[in-house]
Short mmCIF file of C-alpha atoms and ligand atoms in Angstrom, two decimals:
data_model
loop_
_atom_site.label_atom_id
_atom_site.label_comp_id
_atom_site.label_asym_id
_atom_site.label_seq_id
_atom_site.Cartn_x
_atom_site.Cartn_y
_atom_site.Cartn_z
CA MET A 1 -81.12 -25.11 -3.80
CA ILE A 2 -81.57 -28.52 -2.23
CA LYS A 3 -84.04 -29.28 -4.99
CA ASN A 4 -81.27 -28.78 -7.57
CA LYS A 5 -79.04 -31.18 -5.68
CA PHE A 6 -81.62 -33.95 -5.91
CA PHE A 7 -83.27 -33.16 -9.21
CA PHE A 8 -82.37 -35.23 -12.24
CA GLY A 9 -84.52 -34.87 -15.37
CA SER A 10 -83.87 -38.41 -16.52
CA PRO A 11 -84.77 -39.51 -20.04
CA VAL A 12 -87.44 -42.18 -20.40
CA LYS A 13 -86.00 -45.58 -21.34
CA GLY A 14 -87.31 -49.15 -21.28
CA GLU A 15 -88.63 -51.48 -18.60
CA TYR A 16 -86.75 -52.22 -15.39
CA LYS A 17 -87.22 -54.64 -12.50
CA THR A 18 -85.55 -54.44 -9.12
CA GLN A 19 -85.95 -55.66 -5.56
CA TRP A 20 -84.63 -54.26 -2.27
CA GLN A 21 -84.77 -55.24 1.36
CA ALA A 22 -84.70 -52.44 3.94
CA PRO A 23 -84.59 -52.79 7.72
CA SER A 24 -86.55 -51.11 10.45
CA ASN A 25 -84.60 -48.83 12.80
CA ILE A 26 -84.92 -47.79 16.41
CA ALA A 27 -84.19 -44.20 17.40
CA LEU A 28 -82.08 -43.73 20.52
CA VAL A 29 -82.31 -39.93 20.26
CA LYS A 30 -85.84 -39.34 19.04
CA TYR A 31 -87.19 -37.26 16.18
CA TRP A 32 -90.38 -35.62 17.42
CA GLY A 33 -91.48 -32.41 15.73
CA LYS A 34 -91.15 -31.45 12.07
CA HIS A 35 -91.59 -28.52 9.69
CA GLY A 36 -91.63 -27.76 5.97
CA GLU A 37 -91.24 -30.72 3.67
CA GLN A 38 -90.79 -33.32 6.42
CA LEU A 39 -87.75 -31.64 7.97
CA PRO A 40 -86.85 -32.49 11.56
CA ARG A 41 -86.89 -29.96 14.40
CA ASN A 42 -83.93 -31.74 15.98
CA PRO A 43 -81.25 -34.29 15.07
CA SER A 44 -81.94 -37.96 15.79
CA LEU A 45 -79.66 -40.98 16.05
CA SER A 46 -80.70 -44.59 15.51
CA PHE A 47 -79.55 -48.17 15.46
CA THR A 48 -80.37 -49.90 12.19
CA LEU A 49 -82.01 -53.28 12.84
CA SER A 50 -81.48 -56.48 10.87
CA GLN A 51 -84.34 -58.94 11.37
CA CYS A 52 -87.41 -56.69 11.00
CA VAL A 53 -87.25 -55.90 7.28
CA THR A 54 -89.49 -54.99 4.35
CA THR A 55 -88.78 -56.57 0.95
CA THR A 56 -90.13 -54.68 -2.04
CA ALA A 57 -89.99 -55.50 -5.74
CA VAL A 58 -90.89 -52.94 -8.40
CA HIS A 59 -91.45 -53.47 -12.11
CA PHE A 60 -91.27 -50.18 -14.02
CA SER A 61 -92.95 -50.17 -17.46
CA PRO A 62 -93.27 -47.13 -19.74
CA LYS A 63 -96.74 -45.61 -20.10
CA ARG A 64 -98.39 -42.58 -21.63
CA GLY A 65 -99.60 -39.62 -19.57
CA GLN A 66 -98.17 -37.59 -16.70
CA ASP A 67 -99.93 -39.01 -13.66
CA VAL A 68 -98.58 -41.28 -10.92
CA ASN A 69 -99.74 -44.80 -11.73
CA PHE A 70 -99.15 -48.02 -9.81
CA ASP A 71 -100.59 -51.25 -8.53
CA PHE A 72 -99.66 -52.56 -5.13
CA LEU A 73 -99.60 -56.01 -3.58
CA PHE A 74 -98.81 -56.67 0.05
CA ASP A 75 -98.20 -60.31 0.96
CA GLN A 76 -99.26 -61.15 -2.62
CA LYS A 77 -102.69 -59.64 -2.05
CA LYS A 78 -104.29 -56.37 -3.17
CA GLN A 79 -104.38 -54.00 -0.19
CA PRO A 80 -106.45 -50.90 -1.04
CA ASP A 81 -105.87 -49.56 2.52
CA PHE A 82 -102.22 -48.90 1.67
CA HIS A 83 -102.96 -47.08 -1.60
CA PRO A 84 -103.32 -43.49 -0.31
CA LYS A 85 -99.94 -43.64 1.47
CA VAL A 86 -98.14 -45.05 -1.58
CA GLN A 87 -99.88 -42.56 -3.88
CA HIS A 88 -98.89 -39.65 -1.63
CA PHE A 89 -95.31 -40.90 -1.38
CA LEU A 90 -94.92 -41.24 -5.16
CA GLU A 91 -96.44 -37.79 -5.70
CA CYS A 92 -93.85 -36.35 -3.29
CA ILE A 93 -91.05 -38.06 -5.23
CA VAL A 94 -92.04 -36.98 -8.76
CA PRO A 95 -90.70 -33.39 -8.42
CA TYR A 96 -87.26 -34.93 -7.77
CA PHE A 97 -87.56 -37.58 -10.49
CA PRO A 98 -90.06 -36.31 -13.10
CA ALA A 99 -89.49 -39.27 -15.45
CA LEU A 100 -91.24 -41.46 -12.86
CA ALA A 101 -94.57 -40.10 -14.07
CA HIS A 102 -93.92 -41.78 -17.44
CA TYR A 103 -93.93 -45.24 -15.88
CA HIS A 104 -96.42 -47.63 -14.42
CA LEU A 105 -95.06 -49.19 -11.20
CA SER A 106 -96.07 -52.74 -10.21
CA ILE A 107 -95.10 -52.86 -6.54
CA SER A 108 -95.06 -55.99 -4.45
CA SER A 109 -94.07 -55.84 -0.80
CA ASN A 110 -93.89 -57.96 2.34
CA ASN A 111 -92.58 -57.66 5.88
CA SER A 112 -90.55 -60.21 7.84
CA PHE A 113 -92.57 -59.27 10.93
CA PRO A 114 -96.32 -59.65 11.38
CA HIS A 115 -98.32 -56.63 10.20
CA SER A 116 -100.21 -56.54 13.50
CA SER A 117 -97.21 -56.68 15.82
CA GLY A 118 -97.32 -53.04 16.84
CA ILE A 119 -94.00 -52.56 15.04
CA ALA A 120 -94.08 -49.52 12.76
CA SER A 121 -93.39 -50.68 9.22
CA SER A 122 -93.45 -47.28 7.54
CA ALA A 123 -89.69 -46.72 7.93
CA SER A 124 -88.62 -50.01 6.33
CA ALA A 125 -91.44 -49.86 3.75
CA MET A 126 -90.69 -46.33 2.54
CA ALA A 127 -86.95 -47.03 2.53
CA ALA A 128 -87.34 -50.22 0.46
CA LEU A 129 -89.56 -48.45 -2.10
CA ALA A 130 -87.25 -45.40 -2.25
CA LEU A 131 -84.27 -47.70 -2.89
CA CYS A 132 -86.07 -49.43 -5.78
CA ILE A 133 -86.84 -46.04 -7.32
CA VAL A 134 -83.31 -44.68 -6.91
CA ASP A 135 -81.92 -47.95 -8.28
CA PHE A 136 -84.05 -47.43 -11.38
CA GLU A 137 -82.93 -43.83 -11.64
CA LYS A 138 -79.29 -44.90 -11.30
CA GLN A 139 -79.58 -46.84 -14.57
CA HIS A 140 -79.68 -43.42 -16.24
CA HIS A 141 -76.83 -42.09 -14.10
CA PRO A 142 -74.21 -44.86 -13.97
CA HIS A 143 -71.60 -42.38 -12.70
CA TRP A 144 -73.35 -41.96 -9.34
CA SER A 145 -71.13 -42.90 -6.41
CA ASP A 146 -72.45 -45.25 -3.71
CA GLU A 147 -72.59 -42.25 -1.40
CA ALA A 148 -74.71 -40.20 -3.84
CA PHE A 149 -76.99 -43.21 -4.32
CA LEU A 150 -77.56 -43.74 -0.59
CA GLN A 151 -77.99 -40.02 0.00
CA LYS A 152 -80.73 -39.75 -2.60
CA ALA A 153 -82.43 -42.91 -1.30
CA SER A 154 -82.43 -41.47 2.22
CA PHE A 155 -83.66 -38.12 0.91
CA LEU A 156 -86.60 -39.73 -0.95
CA ALA A 157 -87.42 -42.11 1.92
CA ARG A 158 -87.64 -39.09 4.22
CA LEU A 159 -90.40 -37.61 2.08
CA GLY A 160 -92.48 -40.72 2.81
CA SER A 161 -91.78 -40.99 6.54
CA GLY A 162 -89.14 -39.00 8.43
CA SER A 163 -87.67 -41.97 10.28
CA ALA A 164 -87.39 -43.88 6.96
CA ALA A 165 -84.43 -41.62 6.11
CA ARG A 166 -82.51 -43.66 8.73
CA SER A 167 -83.50 -47.12 7.34
CA ILE A 168 -80.97 -47.09 4.50
CA ALA A 169 -77.56 -47.99 5.92
CA GLY A 170 -76.06 -48.73 9.33
CA PRO A 171 -75.18 -49.69 11.99
CA VAL A 172 -75.83 -46.16 13.29
CA MET A 173 -77.51 -43.37 11.37
CA VAL A 174 -77.86 -39.69 12.15
CA TRP A 175 -80.55 -37.56 10.60
CA GLY A 176 -80.71 -33.82 11.19
CA GLU A 177 -77.98 -31.23 11.48
CA SER A 178 -75.81 -31.70 14.53
CA THR A 179 -72.54 -30.05 15.48
CA ALA A 180 -71.35 -33.49 16.61
CA PHE A 181 -71.41 -34.96 13.10
CA LEU A 182 -69.68 -33.38 10.12
CA GLY A 183 -71.86 -33.61 7.01
CA SER A 184 -75.08 -34.23 8.95
CA SER A 185 -78.15 -32.81 7.25
CA ASP A 186 -81.85 -32.20 7.76
CA GLN A 187 -82.42 -33.46 4.19
CA TYR A 188 -81.10 -37.00 4.57
CA ALA A 189 -79.49 -39.31 7.09
CA ILE A 190 -75.78 -40.12 7.13
CA VAL A 191 -73.70 -43.06 8.36
CA PRO A 192 -71.32 -41.12 10.56
CA GLN A 193 -68.66 -43.80 11.07
CA ARG A 194 -68.51 -47.57 11.38
CA ASP A 195 -65.83 -48.00 14.03
CA TRP A 196 -67.94 -47.65 17.16
CA HIS A 197 -66.77 -49.36 20.34
CA PRO A 198 -66.85 -53.18 19.84
CA ILE A 199 -69.36 -53.63 22.69
CA PHE A 200 -71.99 -52.26 20.29
CA GLN A 201 -71.25 -54.86 17.62
CA ASN A 202 -74.24 -57.19 17.28
CA PHE A 203 -75.99 -55.19 20.00
CA GLN A 204 -79.32 -56.87 20.71
CA ASP A 205 -82.79 -55.34 20.51
CA THR A 206 -85.57 -57.63 21.72
CA VAL A 207 -88.94 -56.05 20.99
CA LEU A 208 -91.46 -56.93 23.71
CA ILE A 209 -94.92 -56.78 22.16
CA VAL A 210 -97.25 -55.28 24.74
CA ASP A 211 -99.88 -54.21 22.22
CA LYS A 212 -100.30 -55.63 18.73
CA GLU A 213 -102.79 -53.01 17.65
CA GLN A 214 -101.90 -50.03 15.48
CA LYS A 215 -100.78 -46.86 17.24
CA LYS A 216 -103.61 -44.77 18.64
CA VAL A 217 -101.87 -41.54 17.68
CA SER A 218 -100.44 -41.20 14.19
CA SER A 219 -96.90 -39.87 14.17
CA SER A 220 -98.04 -37.01 11.89
CA LEU A 221 -100.37 -35.81 14.63
CA GLY A 222 -97.64 -36.32 17.24
CA HIS A 223 -95.14 -34.21 15.29
CA GLU A 224 -97.78 -31.52 14.81
CA LEU A 225 -98.40 -31.35 18.56
CA MET A 226 -94.83 -30.15 19.04
CA GLU A 227 -95.79 -26.87 17.35
CA GLY A 228 -96.54 -24.56 20.26
CA HIS A 229 -95.77 -27.28 22.82
CA PRO A 230 -94.80 -25.60 26.11
CA PHE A 231 -91.56 -27.61 26.33
CA ALA A 232 -90.64 -27.54 22.62
CA ALA A 233 -87.59 -25.26 22.81
CA GLN A 234 -86.07 -27.16 25.75
CA ARG A 235 -86.79 -30.49 24.06
CA PHE A 236 -85.04 -29.57 20.81
CA GLU A 237 -82.04 -28.32 22.78
CA GLN A 238 -82.01 -31.52 24.88
CA ALA A 239 -81.96 -33.67 21.72
CA HIS A 240 -78.98 -31.70 20.35
CA GLN A 241 -77.08 -32.30 23.60
CA ASN A 242 -78.05 -35.97 23.75
CA VAL A 243 -76.71 -36.60 20.24
CA VAL A 244 -73.33 -35.25 21.42
CA LEU A 245 -73.38 -37.35 24.61
CA LEU A 246 -74.48 -40.48 22.81
CA LYS A 247 -71.73 -40.11 20.22
CA ASN A 248 -69.27 -40.09 23.12
CA ALA A 249 -70.88 -43.15 24.76
CA LEU A 250 -70.89 -45.11 21.48
CA SER A 251 -67.25 -44.24 20.76
CA LYS A 252 -65.95 -45.03 24.23
CA GLY A 253 -68.21 -48.00 24.99
CA ASP A 254 -69.54 -46.12 28.02
CA LEU A 255 -72.60 -48.26 28.75
CA ASN A 256 -73.69 -46.22 31.77
CA GLN A 257 -73.90 -43.09 29.68
CA PHE A 258 -75.57 -45.04 26.86
CA ILE A 259 -78.25 -46.30 29.26
CA ASP A 260 -78.77 -42.90 30.81
CA ILE A 261 -79.29 -41.11 27.47
CA THR A 262 -81.34 -43.89 25.84
CA GLU A 263 -83.83 -44.31 28.67
CA GLY A 264 -84.02 -40.54 29.23
CA GLU A 265 -84.90 -40.03 25.56
CA ALA A 266 -87.65 -42.69 25.63
CA LEU A 267 -89.25 -41.20 28.72
CA SER A 268 -88.90 -37.64 27.38
CA LEU A 269 -90.76 -38.66 24.20
CA HIS A 270 -93.64 -40.02 26.27
CA ALA A 271 -93.53 -37.02 28.62
CA LEU A 272 -93.95 -34.76 25.58
CA MET A 273 -97.00 -36.75 24.49
CA MET A 274 -98.44 -36.63 28.01
CA THR A 275 -98.08 -32.85 28.13
CA SER A 276 -99.25 -31.89 24.63
CA GLN A 277 -102.72 -30.62 23.80
CA PRO A 278 -104.53 -33.00 23.42
CA ARG A 279 -102.62 -35.33 25.75
CA PHE A 280 -101.82 -38.97 25.14
CA VAL A 281 -100.69 -41.76 27.42
CA LEU A 282 -99.39 -44.50 25.14
CA MET A 283 -97.68 -46.59 27.81
CA GLN A 284 -99.83 -49.34 29.26
CA PRO A 285 -99.69 -51.03 32.67
CA HIS A 286 -97.56 -53.82 31.17
CA THR A 287 -95.16 -51.26 29.68
CA LEU A 288 -94.55 -49.84 33.15
CA ALA A 289 -94.29 -53.30 34.72
CA ILE A 290 -91.61 -54.22 32.17
CA ILE A 291 -89.68 -51.00 32.84
CA GLN A 292 -89.75 -51.66 36.61
CA LYS A 293 -88.54 -55.21 36.09
CA ILE A 294 -85.73 -54.06 33.79
CA TRP A 295 -84.58 -51.62 36.47
CA SER A 296 -84.69 -54.26 39.25
CA PHE A 297 -82.90 -56.84 37.10
CA ARG A 298 -80.22 -54.32 36.16
CA ALA A 299 -79.64 -53.36 39.80
CA GLN A 300 -79.47 -56.96 40.96
CA SER A 301 -77.52 -58.54 38.04
CA GLN A 302 -75.34 -55.51 37.21
CA LEU A 303 -75.91 -56.35 33.53
CA PRO A 304 -76.03 -53.27 31.27
CA ILE A 305 -79.53 -53.72 29.84
CA CYS A 306 -81.84 -50.82 29.11
CA PHE A 307 -85.02 -49.95 27.26
CA THR A 308 -86.30 -47.55 24.69
CA LEU A 309 -89.85 -46.89 23.47
CA ASP A 310 -91.43 -45.77 20.22
CA ALA A 311 -94.65 -43.79 20.13
CA GLY A 312 -96.53 -46.80 21.47
CA ALA A 313 -96.73 -49.36 24.27
CA ASN A 314 -94.07 -51.85 23.11
CA VAL A 315 -90.68 -51.96 24.79
CA HIS A 316 -87.34 -52.36 23.00
CA LEU A 317 -84.88 -54.09 25.32
CA LEU A 318 -81.27 -53.25 24.38
CA TYR A 319 -78.23 -55.20 25.59
CA PRO A 320 -74.76 -56.39 24.50
CA ASN A 321 -74.53 -59.65 22.58
CA ARG A 322 -72.20 -61.12 25.24
CA ASP A 323 -75.09 -61.04 27.80
CA ARG A 324 -77.63 -62.62 25.48
CA ILE A 325 -78.13 -65.94 27.27
CA SER A 326 -78.78 -64.38 30.69
CA VAL A 327 -81.05 -61.69 29.25
CA ILE A 328 -83.12 -64.13 27.17
CA ASP A 329 -83.62 -66.19 30.33
CA PHE A 330 -84.79 -63.06 32.13
CA ILE A 331 -87.15 -62.23 29.26
CA LYS A 332 -88.67 -65.71 29.21
CA ASN A 333 -89.12 -65.88 32.98
CA GLU A 334 -90.00 -62.31 33.92
CA LEU A 335 -91.02 -60.20 30.92
CA ARG A 336 -92.85 -62.59 28.64
CA PRO A 337 -95.95 -62.72 30.89
CA HIS A 338 -96.37 -58.97 30.22
CA CYS A 339 -96.32 -59.44 26.42
CA GLN A 340 -99.53 -59.89 24.43
CA ASN A 341 -99.82 -63.63 23.78
CA GLY A 342 -96.24 -63.89 25.07
CA ALA A 343 -94.95 -62.31 21.83
CA TYR A 344 -91.50 -60.83 21.43
CA ILE A 345 -89.16 -60.42 18.45
CA GLU A 346 -85.42 -60.94 18.73
CA ASP A 347 -83.64 -58.38 16.59
CA ARG A 348 -80.12 -56.91 16.57
CA VAL A 349 -78.17 -54.06 15.05
CA GLY A 350 -77.45 -54.46 11.33
CA ASN A 351 -75.71 -52.80 8.42
CA GLY A 352 -78.61 -51.57 6.35
CA ALA A 353 -80.51 -52.23 3.17
CA GLN A 354 -79.49 -54.59 0.40
CA LYS A 355 -80.43 -55.32 -3.18
CA ILE A 356 -81.71 -58.86 -3.71
O1 LIG B 1 -91.17 -41.31 10.86
P1 LIG B 1 -92.37 -40.93 11.65
O2 LIG B 1 -93.01 -39.69 11.12
O3 LIG B 1 -93.31 -42.09 11.80
O4 LIG B 1 -91.89 -40.52 13.12
C1 LIG B 1 -91.21 -41.41 13.97
C2 LIG B 1 -91.16 -40.89 15.35
C3 LIG B 1 -90.55 -41.81 16.40
O5 LIG B 1 -90.56 -43.16 15.97
C4 LIG B 1 -91.37 -41.71 17.67
C5 LIG B 1 -89.13 -41.39 16.75
C6 LIG B 1 -88.06 -41.68 15.74
O6 LIG B 1 -87.12 -40.89 15.67
O7 LIG B 1 -88.13 -42.72 15.04
#
């Protein structure tokens, strides 16, 4: 049924060029565990970022044959390492846009953040490519509403990388069915509302780079380890509850509740990795040192700063824009020595992808 909703047998027409910029996102309630065609085991909720972005241009030109065909440049250079992922992604998309197989795609992509910064680029990369493809498809369906357009982009992005479903719009996105959000779906992410409490406007996310290397556990393996995990059922239930609580905190501007849920989610994600089979410890000594310093600084300054973590060693430090000067001082004096080569990236919540 869902296939019908997203299937459009578009006619083949001429060439088309487009370019989209899509942001990274940071999950506050984490997606960890999937089934079927990249469907989540629990709902997740994220802040869309604004500075860490992928820009992708695609030139579609008609070709003969029925196979997926593309060339790919990253930072203006050929990058054969990326080919299998792009190939797989396009193959996943074709059933929902069969006319794609009648085109050659010249794809050129770059990130605003260094490739080796430990920041996952798959969400912004898959979202930017999905948007280019849906933009092309829209030329054959001019009646599509903005909502239908974004929904299909999120749906396709999800097939490439689950969290990419949330890199389409903003400032908050919810992916996965939740009783807290009308219209939420496992198939695509939604923008639930835009009128969150003003304290979350321009909310800051400074990414403290503890380890520039790629993740030691791929997220595909991580999701797989949730199958048969001893705490799986409790975890999925916890995520459902946390989405409800976080919605309340974001609406009311309840920073204490926001901090409690956000940090609890980050530590739960790592606890799940530490207790799966095989086990993984992805935090490093500097990750823990940063967390301890955040807790001491919060207690002593009474400023509402908190952290979240991805499936890696880097720390995302979250805080209101109004406290920026004091927090940046704290970062420079106390946290920077724990960052690899003193590296950190100043990002903030944003409104999503754009055509350029
Ligand atoms: O999108 P994936 O398959 O790389 O999974 C992302 C998983 C986390 O980043 C750990 C959590 C999340 O919800 O983004």
